[in-house]
Short mmCIF file of C-alpha atoms in Angstrom, two decimals:
data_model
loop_
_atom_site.label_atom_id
_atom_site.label_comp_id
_atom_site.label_asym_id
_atom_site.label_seq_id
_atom_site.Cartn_x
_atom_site.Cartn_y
_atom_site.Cartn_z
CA UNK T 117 44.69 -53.08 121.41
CA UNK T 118 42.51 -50.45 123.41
CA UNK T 119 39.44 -51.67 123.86
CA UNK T 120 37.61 -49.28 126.13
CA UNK T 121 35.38 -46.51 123.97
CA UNK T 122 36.02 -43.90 126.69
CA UNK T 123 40.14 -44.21 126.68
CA UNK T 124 39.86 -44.65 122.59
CA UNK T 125 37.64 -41.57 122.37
CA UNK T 126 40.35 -39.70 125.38
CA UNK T 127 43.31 -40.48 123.01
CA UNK T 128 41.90 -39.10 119.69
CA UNK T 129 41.25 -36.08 121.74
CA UNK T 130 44.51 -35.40 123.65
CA UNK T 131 47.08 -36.84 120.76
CA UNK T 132 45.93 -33.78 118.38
CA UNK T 133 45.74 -31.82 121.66
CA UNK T 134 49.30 -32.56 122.76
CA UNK T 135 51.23 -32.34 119.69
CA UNK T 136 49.19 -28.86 118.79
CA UNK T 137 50.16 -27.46 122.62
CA UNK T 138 54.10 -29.29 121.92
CA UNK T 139 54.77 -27.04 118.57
CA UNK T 140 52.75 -23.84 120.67
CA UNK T 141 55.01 -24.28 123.66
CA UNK T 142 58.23 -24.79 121.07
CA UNK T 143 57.05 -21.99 118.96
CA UNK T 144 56.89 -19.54 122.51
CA UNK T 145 59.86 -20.89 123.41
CA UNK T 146 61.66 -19.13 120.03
CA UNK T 147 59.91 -16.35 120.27
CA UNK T 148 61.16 -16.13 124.29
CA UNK T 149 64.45 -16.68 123.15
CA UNK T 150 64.54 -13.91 120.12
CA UNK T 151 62.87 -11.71 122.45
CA UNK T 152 65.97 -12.15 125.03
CA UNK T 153 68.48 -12.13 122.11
CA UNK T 154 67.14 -8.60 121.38
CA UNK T 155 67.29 -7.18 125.17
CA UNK T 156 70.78 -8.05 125.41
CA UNK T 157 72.15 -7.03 122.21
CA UNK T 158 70.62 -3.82 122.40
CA UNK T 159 71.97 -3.31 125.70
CA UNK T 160 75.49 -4.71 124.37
CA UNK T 161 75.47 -2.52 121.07
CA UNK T 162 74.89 0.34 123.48
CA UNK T 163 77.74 -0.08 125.66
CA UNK T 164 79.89 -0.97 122.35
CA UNK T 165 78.94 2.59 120.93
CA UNK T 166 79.33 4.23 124.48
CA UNK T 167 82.92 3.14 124.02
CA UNK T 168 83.35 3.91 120.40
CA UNK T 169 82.43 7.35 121.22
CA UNK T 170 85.58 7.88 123.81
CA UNK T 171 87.97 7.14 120.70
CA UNK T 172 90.38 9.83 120.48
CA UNK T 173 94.19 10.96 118.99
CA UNK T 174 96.62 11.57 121.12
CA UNK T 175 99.58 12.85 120.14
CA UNK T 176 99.03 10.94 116.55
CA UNK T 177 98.18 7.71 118.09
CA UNK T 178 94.61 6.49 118.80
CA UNK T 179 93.67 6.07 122.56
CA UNK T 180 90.63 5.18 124.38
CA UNK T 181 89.23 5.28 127.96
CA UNK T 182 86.18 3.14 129.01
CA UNK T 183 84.06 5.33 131.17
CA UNK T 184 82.07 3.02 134.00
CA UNK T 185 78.49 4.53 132.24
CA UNK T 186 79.72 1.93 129.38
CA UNK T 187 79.36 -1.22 132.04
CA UNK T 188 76.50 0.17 134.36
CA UNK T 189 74.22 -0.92 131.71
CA UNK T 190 75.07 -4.68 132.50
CA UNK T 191 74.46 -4.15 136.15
CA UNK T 192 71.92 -7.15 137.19
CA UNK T 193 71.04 -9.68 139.98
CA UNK T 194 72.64 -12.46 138.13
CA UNK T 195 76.16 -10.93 138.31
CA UNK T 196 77.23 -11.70 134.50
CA UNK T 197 80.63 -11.16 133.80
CA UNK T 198 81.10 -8.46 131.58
CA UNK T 199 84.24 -8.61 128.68
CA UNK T 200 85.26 -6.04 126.29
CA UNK T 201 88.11 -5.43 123.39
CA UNK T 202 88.87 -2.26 121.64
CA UNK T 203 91.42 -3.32 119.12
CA UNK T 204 92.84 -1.90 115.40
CA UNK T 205 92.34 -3.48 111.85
CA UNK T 206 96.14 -3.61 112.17
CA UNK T 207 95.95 -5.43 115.01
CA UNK T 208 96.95 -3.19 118.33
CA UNK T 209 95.05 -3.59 121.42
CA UNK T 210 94.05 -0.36 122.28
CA UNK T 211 91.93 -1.34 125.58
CA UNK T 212 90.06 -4.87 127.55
CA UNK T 213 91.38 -8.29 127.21
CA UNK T 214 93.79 -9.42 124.57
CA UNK T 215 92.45 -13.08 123.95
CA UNK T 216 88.68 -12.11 123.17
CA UNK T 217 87.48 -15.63 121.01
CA UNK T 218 85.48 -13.20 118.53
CA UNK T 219 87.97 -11.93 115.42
CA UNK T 220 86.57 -8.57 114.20
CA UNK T 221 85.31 -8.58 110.63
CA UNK T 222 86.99 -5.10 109.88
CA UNK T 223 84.69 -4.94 106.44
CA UNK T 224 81.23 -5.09 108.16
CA UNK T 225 80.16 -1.66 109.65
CA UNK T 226 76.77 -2.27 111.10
CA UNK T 227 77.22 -3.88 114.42
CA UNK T 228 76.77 -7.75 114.15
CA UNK T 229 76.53 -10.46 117.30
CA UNK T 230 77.25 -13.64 118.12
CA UNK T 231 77.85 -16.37 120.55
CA UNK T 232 81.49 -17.43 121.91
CA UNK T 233 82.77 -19.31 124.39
CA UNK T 234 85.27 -17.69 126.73
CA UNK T 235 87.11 -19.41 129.83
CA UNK T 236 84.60 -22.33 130.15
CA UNK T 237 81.81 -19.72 130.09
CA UNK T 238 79.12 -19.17 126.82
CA UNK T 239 78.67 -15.46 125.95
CA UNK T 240 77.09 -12.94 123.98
CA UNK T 241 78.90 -10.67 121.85
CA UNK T 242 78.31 -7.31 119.77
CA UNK T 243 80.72 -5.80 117.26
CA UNK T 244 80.80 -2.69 115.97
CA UNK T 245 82.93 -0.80 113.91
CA UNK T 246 84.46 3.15 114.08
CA UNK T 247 86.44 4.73 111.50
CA UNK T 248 89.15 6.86 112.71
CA UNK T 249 90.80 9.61 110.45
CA UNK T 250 94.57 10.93 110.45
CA UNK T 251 95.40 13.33 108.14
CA UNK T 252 92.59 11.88 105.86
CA UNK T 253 93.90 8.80 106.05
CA UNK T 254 91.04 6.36 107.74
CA UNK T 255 92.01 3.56 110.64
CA UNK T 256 89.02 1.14 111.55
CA UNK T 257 88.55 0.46 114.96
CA UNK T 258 86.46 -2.76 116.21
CA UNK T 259 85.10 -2.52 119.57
CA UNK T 260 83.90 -5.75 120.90
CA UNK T 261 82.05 -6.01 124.26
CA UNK T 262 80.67 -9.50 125.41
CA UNK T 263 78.42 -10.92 128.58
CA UNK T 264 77.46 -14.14 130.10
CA UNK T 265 74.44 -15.43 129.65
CA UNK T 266 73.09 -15.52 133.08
CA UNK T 267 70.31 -12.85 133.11
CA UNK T 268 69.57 -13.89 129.79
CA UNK T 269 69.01 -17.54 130.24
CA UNK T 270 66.62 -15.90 134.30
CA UNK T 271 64.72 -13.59 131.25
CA UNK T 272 64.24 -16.95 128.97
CA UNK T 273 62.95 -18.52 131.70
CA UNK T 274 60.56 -15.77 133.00
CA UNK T 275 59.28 -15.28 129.29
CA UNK T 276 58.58 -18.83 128.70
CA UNK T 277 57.53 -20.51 131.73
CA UNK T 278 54.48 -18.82 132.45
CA UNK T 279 53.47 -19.52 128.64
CA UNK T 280 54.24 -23.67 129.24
CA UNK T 281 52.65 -23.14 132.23
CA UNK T 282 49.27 -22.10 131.49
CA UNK T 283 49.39 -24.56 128.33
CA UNK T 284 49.69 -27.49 130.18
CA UNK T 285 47.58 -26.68 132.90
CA UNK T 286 44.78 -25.96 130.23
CA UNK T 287 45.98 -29.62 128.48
CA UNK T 288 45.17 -31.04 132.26
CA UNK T 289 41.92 -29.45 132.81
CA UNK T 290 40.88 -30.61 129.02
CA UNK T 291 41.42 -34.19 129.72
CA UNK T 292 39.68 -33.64 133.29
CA UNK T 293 36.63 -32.57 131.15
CA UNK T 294 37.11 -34.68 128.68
CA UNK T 295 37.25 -37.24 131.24
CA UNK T 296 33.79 -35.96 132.85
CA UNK T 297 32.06 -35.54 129.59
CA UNK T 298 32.95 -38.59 128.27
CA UNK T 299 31.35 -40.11 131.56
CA UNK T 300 28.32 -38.00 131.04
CA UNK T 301 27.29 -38.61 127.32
CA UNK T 302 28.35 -42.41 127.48
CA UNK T 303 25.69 -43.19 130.05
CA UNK T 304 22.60 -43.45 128.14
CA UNK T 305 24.99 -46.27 126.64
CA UNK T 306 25.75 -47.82 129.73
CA UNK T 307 21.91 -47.68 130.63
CA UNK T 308 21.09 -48.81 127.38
CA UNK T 309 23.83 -52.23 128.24
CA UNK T 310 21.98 -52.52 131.36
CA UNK T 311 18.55 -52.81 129.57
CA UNK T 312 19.56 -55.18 127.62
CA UNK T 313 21.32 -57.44 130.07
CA UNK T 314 18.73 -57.11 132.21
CA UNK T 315 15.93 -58.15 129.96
CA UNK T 316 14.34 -61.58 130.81
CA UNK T 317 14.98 -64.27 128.06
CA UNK T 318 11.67 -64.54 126.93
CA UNK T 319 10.80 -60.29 127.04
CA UNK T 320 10.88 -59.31 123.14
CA UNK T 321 9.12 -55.51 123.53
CA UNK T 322 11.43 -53.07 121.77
CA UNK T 323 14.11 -51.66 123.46
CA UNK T 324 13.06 -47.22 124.07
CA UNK T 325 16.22 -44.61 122.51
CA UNK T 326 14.77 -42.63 125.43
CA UNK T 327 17.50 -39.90 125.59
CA UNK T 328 20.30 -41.86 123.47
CA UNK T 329 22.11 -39.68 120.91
CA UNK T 330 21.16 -39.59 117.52
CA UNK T 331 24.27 -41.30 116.00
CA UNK T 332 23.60 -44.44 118.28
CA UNK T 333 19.93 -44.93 117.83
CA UNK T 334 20.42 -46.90 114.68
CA UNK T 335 21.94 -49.43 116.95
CA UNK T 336 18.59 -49.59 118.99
CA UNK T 337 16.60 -49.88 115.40
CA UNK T 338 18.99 -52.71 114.80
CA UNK T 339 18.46 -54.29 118.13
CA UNK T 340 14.67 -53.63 117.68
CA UNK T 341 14.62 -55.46 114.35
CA UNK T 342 16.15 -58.29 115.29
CA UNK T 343 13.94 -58.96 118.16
CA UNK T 344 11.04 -58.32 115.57
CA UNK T 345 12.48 -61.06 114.39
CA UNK T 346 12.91 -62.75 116.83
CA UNK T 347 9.14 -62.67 118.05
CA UNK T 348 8.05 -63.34 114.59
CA UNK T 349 10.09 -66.70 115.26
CA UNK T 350 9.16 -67.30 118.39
CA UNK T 351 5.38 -66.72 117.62
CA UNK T 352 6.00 -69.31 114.44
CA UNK T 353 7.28 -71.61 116.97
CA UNK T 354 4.95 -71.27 119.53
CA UNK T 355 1.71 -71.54 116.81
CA UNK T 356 3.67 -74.63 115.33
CA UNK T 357 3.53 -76.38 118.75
CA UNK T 358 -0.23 -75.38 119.64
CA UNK T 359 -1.33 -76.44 115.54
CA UNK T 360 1.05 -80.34 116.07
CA UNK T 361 -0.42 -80.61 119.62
CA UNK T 362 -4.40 -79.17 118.86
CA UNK T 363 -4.46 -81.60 115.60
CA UNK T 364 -2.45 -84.68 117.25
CA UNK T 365 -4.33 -84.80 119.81
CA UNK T 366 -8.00 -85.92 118.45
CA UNK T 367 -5.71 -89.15 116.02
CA UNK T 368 -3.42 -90.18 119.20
CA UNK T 369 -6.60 -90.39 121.11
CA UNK T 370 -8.46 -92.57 118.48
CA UNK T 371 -5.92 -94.98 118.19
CA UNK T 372 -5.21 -95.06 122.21
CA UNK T 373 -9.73 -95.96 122.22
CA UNK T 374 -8.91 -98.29 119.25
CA UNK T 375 -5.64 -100.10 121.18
CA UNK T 376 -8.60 -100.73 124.40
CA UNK T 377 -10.84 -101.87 122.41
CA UNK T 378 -9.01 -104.18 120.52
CA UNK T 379 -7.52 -106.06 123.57
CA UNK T 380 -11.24 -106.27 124.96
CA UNK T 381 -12.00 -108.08 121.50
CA UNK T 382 -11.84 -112.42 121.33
CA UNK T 383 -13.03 -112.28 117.33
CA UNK T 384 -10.41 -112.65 115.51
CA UNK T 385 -12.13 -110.82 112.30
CA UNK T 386 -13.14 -108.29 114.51
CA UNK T 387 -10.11 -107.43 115.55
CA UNK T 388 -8.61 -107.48 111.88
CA UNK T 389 -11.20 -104.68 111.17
CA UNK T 390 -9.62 -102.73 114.20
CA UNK T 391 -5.96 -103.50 113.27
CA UNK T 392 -6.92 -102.07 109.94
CA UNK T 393 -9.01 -99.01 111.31
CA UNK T 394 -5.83 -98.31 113.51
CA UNK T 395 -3.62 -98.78 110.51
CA UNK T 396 -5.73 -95.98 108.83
CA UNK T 397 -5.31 -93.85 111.93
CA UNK T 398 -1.56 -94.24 112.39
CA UNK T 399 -1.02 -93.69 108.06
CA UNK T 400 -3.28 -89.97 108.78
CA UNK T 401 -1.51 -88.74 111.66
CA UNK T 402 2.33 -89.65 109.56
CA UNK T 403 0.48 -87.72 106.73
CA UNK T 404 -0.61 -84.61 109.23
CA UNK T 405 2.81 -84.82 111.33
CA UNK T 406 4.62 -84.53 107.62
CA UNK T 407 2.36 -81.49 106.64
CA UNK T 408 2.95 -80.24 109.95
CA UNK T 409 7.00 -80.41 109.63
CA UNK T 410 6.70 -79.04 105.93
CA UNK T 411 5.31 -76.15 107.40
CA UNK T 412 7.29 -75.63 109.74
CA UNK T 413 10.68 -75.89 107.34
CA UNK T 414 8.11 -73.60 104.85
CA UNK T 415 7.68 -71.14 107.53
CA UNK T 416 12.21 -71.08 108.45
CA UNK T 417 12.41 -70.60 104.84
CA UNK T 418 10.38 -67.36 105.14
CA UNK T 419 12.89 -66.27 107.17
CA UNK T 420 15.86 -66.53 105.61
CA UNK T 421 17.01 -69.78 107.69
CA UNK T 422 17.38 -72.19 104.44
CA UNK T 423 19.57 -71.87 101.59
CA UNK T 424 18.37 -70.60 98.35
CA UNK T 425 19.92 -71.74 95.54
CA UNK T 426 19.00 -71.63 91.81
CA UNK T 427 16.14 -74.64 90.74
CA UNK T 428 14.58 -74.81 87.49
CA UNK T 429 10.73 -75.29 88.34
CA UNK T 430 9.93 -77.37 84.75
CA UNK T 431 12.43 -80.51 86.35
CA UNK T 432 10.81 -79.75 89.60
CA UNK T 433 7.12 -79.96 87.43
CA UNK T 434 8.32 -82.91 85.47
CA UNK T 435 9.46 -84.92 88.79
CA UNK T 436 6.56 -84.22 90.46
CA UNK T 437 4.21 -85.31 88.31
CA UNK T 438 6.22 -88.23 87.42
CA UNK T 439 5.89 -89.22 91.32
CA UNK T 440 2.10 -88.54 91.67
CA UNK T 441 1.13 -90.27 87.65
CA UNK T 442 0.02 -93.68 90.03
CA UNK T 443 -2.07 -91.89 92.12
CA UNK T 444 -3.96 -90.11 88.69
CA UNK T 445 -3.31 -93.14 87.52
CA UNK T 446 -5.56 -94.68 90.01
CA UNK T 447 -8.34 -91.98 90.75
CA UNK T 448 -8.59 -92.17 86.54
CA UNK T 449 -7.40 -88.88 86.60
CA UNK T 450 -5.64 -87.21 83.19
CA UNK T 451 -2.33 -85.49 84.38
CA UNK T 452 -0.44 -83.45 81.82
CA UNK T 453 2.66 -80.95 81.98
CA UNK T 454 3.10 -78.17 79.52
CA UNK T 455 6.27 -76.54 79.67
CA UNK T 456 9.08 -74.29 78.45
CA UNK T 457 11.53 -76.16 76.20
CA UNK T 458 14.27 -74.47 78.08
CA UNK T 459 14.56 -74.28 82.10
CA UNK T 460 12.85 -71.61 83.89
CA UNK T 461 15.06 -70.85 86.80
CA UNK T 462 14.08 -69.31 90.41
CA UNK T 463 15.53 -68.70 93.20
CA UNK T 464 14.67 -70.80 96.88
CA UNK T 465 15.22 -74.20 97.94
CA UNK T 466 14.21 -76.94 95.61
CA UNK T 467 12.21 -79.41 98.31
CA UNK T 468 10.26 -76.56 99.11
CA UNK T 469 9.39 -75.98 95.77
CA UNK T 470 8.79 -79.54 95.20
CA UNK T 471 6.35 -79.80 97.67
CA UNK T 472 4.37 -76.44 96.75
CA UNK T 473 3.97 -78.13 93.25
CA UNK T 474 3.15 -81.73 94.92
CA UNK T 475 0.38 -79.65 97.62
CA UNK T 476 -0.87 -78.09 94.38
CA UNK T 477 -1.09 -81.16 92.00
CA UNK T 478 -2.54 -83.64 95.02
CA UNK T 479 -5.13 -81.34 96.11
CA UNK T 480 -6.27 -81.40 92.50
CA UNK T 481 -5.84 -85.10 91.91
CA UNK T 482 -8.05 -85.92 95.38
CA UNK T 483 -11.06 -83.27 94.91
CA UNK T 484 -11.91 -83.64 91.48
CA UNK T 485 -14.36 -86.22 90.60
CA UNK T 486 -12.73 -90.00 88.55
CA UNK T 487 -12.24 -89.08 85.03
CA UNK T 488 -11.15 -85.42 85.68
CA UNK T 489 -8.56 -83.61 84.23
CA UNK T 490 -5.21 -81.87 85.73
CA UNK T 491 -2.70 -79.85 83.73
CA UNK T 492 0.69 -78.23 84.97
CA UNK T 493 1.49 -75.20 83.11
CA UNK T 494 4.94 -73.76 83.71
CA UNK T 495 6.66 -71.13 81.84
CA UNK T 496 8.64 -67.91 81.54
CA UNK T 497 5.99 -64.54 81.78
CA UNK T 498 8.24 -61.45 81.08
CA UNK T 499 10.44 -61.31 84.39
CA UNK T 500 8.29 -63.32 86.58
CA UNK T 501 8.19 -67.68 86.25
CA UNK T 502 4.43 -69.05 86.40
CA UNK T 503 3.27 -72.29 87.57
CA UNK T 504 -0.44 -72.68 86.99
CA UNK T 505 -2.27 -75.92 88.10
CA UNK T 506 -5.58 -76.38 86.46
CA UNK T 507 -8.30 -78.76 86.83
CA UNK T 508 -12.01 -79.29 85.81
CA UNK T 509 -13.45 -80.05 89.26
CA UNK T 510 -15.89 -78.14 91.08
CA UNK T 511 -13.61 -75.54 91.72
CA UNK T 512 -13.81 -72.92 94.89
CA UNK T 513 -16.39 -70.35 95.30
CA UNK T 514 -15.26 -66.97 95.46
CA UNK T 515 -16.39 -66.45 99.24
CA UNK T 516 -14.61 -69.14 100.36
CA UNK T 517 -10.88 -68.30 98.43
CA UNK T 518 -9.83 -65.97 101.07
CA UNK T 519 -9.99 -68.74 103.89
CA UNK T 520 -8.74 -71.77 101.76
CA UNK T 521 -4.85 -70.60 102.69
CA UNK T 522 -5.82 -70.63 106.75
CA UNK T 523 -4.21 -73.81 108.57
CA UNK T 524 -6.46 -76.36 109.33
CA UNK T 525 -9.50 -74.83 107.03
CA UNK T 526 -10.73 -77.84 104.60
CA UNK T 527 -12.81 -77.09 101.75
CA UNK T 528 -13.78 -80.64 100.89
CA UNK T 529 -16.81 -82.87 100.54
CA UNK T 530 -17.65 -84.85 103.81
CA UNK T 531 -15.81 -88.21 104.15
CA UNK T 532 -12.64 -86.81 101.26
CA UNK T 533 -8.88 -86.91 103.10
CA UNK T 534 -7.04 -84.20 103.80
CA UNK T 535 -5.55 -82.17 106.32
CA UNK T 536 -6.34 -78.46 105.73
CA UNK T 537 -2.43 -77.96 105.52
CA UNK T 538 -1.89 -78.16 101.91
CA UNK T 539 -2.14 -74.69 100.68
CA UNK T 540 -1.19 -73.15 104.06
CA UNK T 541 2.14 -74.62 102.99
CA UNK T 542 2.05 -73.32 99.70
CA UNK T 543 1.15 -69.68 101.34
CA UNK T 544 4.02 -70.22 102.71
CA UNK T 545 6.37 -71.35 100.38
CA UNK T 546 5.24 -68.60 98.30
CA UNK T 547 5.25 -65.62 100.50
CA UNK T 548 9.32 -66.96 101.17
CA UNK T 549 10.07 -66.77 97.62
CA UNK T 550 8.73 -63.57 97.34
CA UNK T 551 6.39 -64.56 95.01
CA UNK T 552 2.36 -64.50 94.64
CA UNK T 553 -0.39 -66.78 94.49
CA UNK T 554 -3.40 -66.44 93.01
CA UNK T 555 -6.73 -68.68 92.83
CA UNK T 556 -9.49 -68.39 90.25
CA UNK T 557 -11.99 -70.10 88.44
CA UNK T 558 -10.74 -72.31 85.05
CA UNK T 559 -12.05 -71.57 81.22
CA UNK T 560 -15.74 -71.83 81.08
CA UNK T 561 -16.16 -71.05 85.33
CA UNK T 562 -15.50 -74.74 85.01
CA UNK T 563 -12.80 -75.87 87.43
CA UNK T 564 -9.83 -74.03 89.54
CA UNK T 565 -7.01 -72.28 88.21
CA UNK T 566 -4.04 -71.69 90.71
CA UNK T 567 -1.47 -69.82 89.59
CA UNK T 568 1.63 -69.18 91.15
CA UNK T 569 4.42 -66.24 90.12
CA UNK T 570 7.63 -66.15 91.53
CA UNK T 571 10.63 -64.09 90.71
CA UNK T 572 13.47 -65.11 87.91
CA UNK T 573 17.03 -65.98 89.43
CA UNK T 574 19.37 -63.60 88.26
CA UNK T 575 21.43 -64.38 85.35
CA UNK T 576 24.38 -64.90 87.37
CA UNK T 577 22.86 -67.14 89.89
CA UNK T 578 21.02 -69.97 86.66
CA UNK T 579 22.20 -73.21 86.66
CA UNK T 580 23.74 -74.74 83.68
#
């Protein structure tokens, strides 16, 4: 298979090209050749009726001399043989040569022609036929005179030639600018190739259409899109690494000053208390590295890198809260699910979803005071699934909702846990699902309300 544009783009031009200049050369050709046909027989129907006209009686018998006027009309360069018969219906030769290959049709008077063969040689022939009366009695006469085709084959040639000619010189100087044309308008391609080839790994500025054509600049959009995506990646990556390094940093370096000071300690007790303050500082830096890597797979997610699949977000709910009831458990916290009876299906991957309801429900669980109450509401709204998490805490003010969904930003009394990661993930989780979140306060002002709307999975794509 052809694989070069320029050759591929050369053929569809030159195999119309060729086959339309093939039937114009074969149709000039014919017309050549009729053209020729008509020189000759004219001149041959001439001399025919030259002779016809020298038919006479003599003495009651038909006679007939062929003056030289009747073959100086075949006088050429070429030298073509010249043959002639002047012959009865009853079958005397009256003149020329008795073994002429063309029978006369006595019954046809307009002159016809043909082509014979005579000693080896082809030929043209013209008959026409003269009526001769004796005593009112008619006798036909056929005169037949016939040529080689010499100086009609040199006029064929000097017809057609110049006609092939000048088509296939014009076929050669098409594909010559073809050729140069096809060089001309493919090099915006070949600079656009060079661009690209040429870019260093890490450059991700859009790539200019500059002077490309108009049919090829979606490419470039293409291109450009993909490297839009590709910095919105990259930039993901790159904040990812700064956020893990920026917030491992301060807990790696606590427990390094916690490791030195233990081995400077001899009290035994003492060095319990450390063992246990470094246990505390290893279990909060698994907890941020976890919320770190959650939002990291949150953040792939939002870009189309996991597969979505249908989950039903009231088993999600149900499991959830079934995982977290010793922690409310615990805290004295009252934990509750109200759901549809039937499954409310979405679309996206069910961990993530499992941790946006487990960010949701533990944030909840840790900032509202003992003997506080959480609910899970989740249910079908129209087109739209709803997850609302409610509690009776002290809720968020409404000039601090905005931030709350920044990394790192922590809304919490001095001395509570957390990480300021919990509803960055959710953001995130959300905005991937192409869903919304909302926050505001619960019945009363009392409390937070977060509620959460994502899109229905198509009918198609439900679970069982």
């Amino acid at each position: 298979m052809i694989s070069s544009l320029r050759l591929r783009l050369l053929l569809w031009l030159l195999i119309p090209l060729t086959l339309y200049i093939g039937v114009s050369a074969w149709l000039a050709y014919l017309s050549a050749r009729d053209t020729a046909d008509l020189i000759q027989d004219r001149a041959l129907s001439t001399s025919a009726q030259v002779i016809a006209g020298q038919l006479g009686w003599i003495d009651g018998s038909l006679h007939v001399s062929v003056p030289p006027a009747a073959l100086e009309l075949f006088a050429s360069p070429d030298r073509d043989e010249v043959y002639y018969q002047v012959i009865t219906e009853h079958g005397r030769l009256l003149a020329g040569i008795p073994d002429f290959p063309f029978a006369a049709p006595f019954s046809a008077a307009a002159p016809t022609y043909r082509n014979a063969v005579l000693g080896g040689q082809p030929i043209r022939v013209a008959k026409t036929i003269r009526t001769m009366y004796d005593s009112g009695v008619p006798h036909r006469v056929a005169i037949l005179v016939g040529q080689t085709r010499r100086g009609h084959d040199r006029m064929l040639a000097e017809l057609w030639r110049p006609s092939l000619h000048r088509q296939v010189a014009m076929l050669a100087l098409t594909v010559l600018l073809a050729v140069i044309g096809l060089t001309m308008e493919l090099r915006p391609i070949i600079r656009l190739k060079d661009d690209v080839a040429g870019r260093d790994p890490m450059e991700l500025a859009p790539i200019r259409a500059g002077d490309l054509h108009l049919e090829l600049r979606p490419v470039v959009d293409a291109i450009n899109l993909c490297i839009q995506r590709l910095h919105t990646q990259v930039a993901a990556q790159k904040r990812f690494i700064a956020d893990a390094a920026h917030q491992l940093r301060t807990p790696l370096t606590l427990l390094d000053t916690q490791i030195q000071f233990a081995t400077q300690l001899d009290d035994r007790a003492a060095v319990a208390d450390v063992l246990d303050a470094m246990h505390n500082s290893s279990r909060s830096m698994i907890d941020l590295t976890n919320k770190l890597l959650l939002l990291a797979q949150a953040e792939a997610a939002n870009t189309a890198a996991l597969l979505r699949q249908p989950v039903d977000l009231v088993a999600v709910s149900a499991a959830v809260l079934e995982e977290l009831a010793a922690l409310a458990q615990r805290r004295d916290i009252d934990l509750g699910l109200e759901a549809d009876p039937s499954p409310v299906w979405v679309t996206g991957n069910a961990g993530l979803f499992s941790a946006l309801v487990m960010n949701l429900v533990d944030n909840a669980i840790r900032y509202i005071p003992s003997g506080g109450k959480v609910t899970v509401s989740t249910h079908r709204r129209g087109q739209a699934a709803e997850l609302v998490v409610l509690d009776n805490g002290p809720g968020i003010g409404a000039e601090a909702r905005a931030r709350v969904f920044e990394r790192f930003y922590r809304h919490a009394a001095p001395g509570q846990e957390g990480t300021g990661l919990g509803l960055a993930i959710v953001k995130e989780i959300v905005a991937a699902s192409q869903g919304a979140i909302e926050l505001a306060a619960g019945p009363g002002g009392i409390g937070l309300a977060v509620c959460v709307r994502l899109p229905l999975a198509a009918p198609s794509n439900r679970g069982t």
